[in-house]
CSV table of C-alpha atoms in Angstrom, one decimal:
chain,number,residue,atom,x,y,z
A,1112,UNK,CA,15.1,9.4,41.4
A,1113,UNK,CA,16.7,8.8,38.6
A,1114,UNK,CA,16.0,8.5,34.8
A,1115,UNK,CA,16.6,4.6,34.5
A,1116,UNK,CA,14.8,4.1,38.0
A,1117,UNK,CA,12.2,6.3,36.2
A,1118,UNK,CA,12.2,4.1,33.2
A,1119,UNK,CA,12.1,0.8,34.8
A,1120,UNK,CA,8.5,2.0,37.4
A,1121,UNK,CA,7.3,3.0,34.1
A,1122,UNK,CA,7.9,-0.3,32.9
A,1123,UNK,CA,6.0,-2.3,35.1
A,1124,UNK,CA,3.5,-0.1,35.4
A,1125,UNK,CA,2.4,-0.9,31.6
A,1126,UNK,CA,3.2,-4.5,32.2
A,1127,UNK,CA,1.1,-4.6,34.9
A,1128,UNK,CA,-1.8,-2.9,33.4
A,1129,UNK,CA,-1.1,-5.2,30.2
A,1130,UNK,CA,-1.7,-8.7,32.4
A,1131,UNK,CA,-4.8,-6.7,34.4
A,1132,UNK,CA,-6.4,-6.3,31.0
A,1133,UNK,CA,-5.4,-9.6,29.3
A,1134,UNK,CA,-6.4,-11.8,32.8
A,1135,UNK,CA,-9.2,-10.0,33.6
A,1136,UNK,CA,-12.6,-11.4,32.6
A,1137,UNK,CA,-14.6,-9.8,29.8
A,1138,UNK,CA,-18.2,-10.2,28.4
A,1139,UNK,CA,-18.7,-11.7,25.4
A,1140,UNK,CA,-20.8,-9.5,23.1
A,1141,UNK,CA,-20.5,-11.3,19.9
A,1142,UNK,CA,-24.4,-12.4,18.7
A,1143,UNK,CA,-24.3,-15.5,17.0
A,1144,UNK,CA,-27.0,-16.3,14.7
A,1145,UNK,CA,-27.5,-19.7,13.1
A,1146,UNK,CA,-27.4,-19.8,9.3
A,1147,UNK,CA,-30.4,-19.6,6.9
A,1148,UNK,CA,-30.3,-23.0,5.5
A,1149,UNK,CA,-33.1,-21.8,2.8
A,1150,UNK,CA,-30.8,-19.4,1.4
A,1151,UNK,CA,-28.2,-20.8,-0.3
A,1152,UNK,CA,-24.4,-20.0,1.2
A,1153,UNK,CA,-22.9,-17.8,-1.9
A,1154,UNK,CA,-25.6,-16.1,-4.3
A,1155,UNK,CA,-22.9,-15.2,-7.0
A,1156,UNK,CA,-24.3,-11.9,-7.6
A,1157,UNK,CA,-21.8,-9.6,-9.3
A,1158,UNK,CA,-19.7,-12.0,-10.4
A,1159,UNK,CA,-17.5,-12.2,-13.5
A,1160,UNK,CA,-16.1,-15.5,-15.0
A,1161,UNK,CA,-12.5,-14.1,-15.9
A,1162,UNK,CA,-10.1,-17.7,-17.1
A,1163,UNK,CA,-6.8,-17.2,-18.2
A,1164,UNK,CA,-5.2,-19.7,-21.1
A,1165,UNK,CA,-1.6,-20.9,-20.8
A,1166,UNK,CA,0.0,-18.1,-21.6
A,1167,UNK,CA,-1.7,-15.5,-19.1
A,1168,UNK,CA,-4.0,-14.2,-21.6
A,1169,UNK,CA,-7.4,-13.6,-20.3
A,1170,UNK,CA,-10.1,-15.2,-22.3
């Protein structure tokens, strides 16, 4: 056998393995949980008001 005929099996081998993985079926294990609607969305904690005038100069 030779090198390219070597190359080219290895080829489809990985392309087949690639469309087994990306067809086959997998389980979803991402939990969703609904939002708190007491708590509000952003706290703010931590935060620092930094403006900048006209001329790039923060204030």
């Amino acid at each position: 056998m030779s090198f390219t005929r070597l190359i080219y099996l290895l080829l489809v081998f990985v392309v087949a393995w690639c469309g087994y993985y990306l067809l086959t079926p997998k389980g979803n294990d991402a939990i969703q949980v609904a939002p708190d609607t007491e708590l509000p969305l952003f706290s703010g904690t931590g935060l620092e008001n930094i403006t900048y005038g006209e001329d790039g100069v923060r204030s």
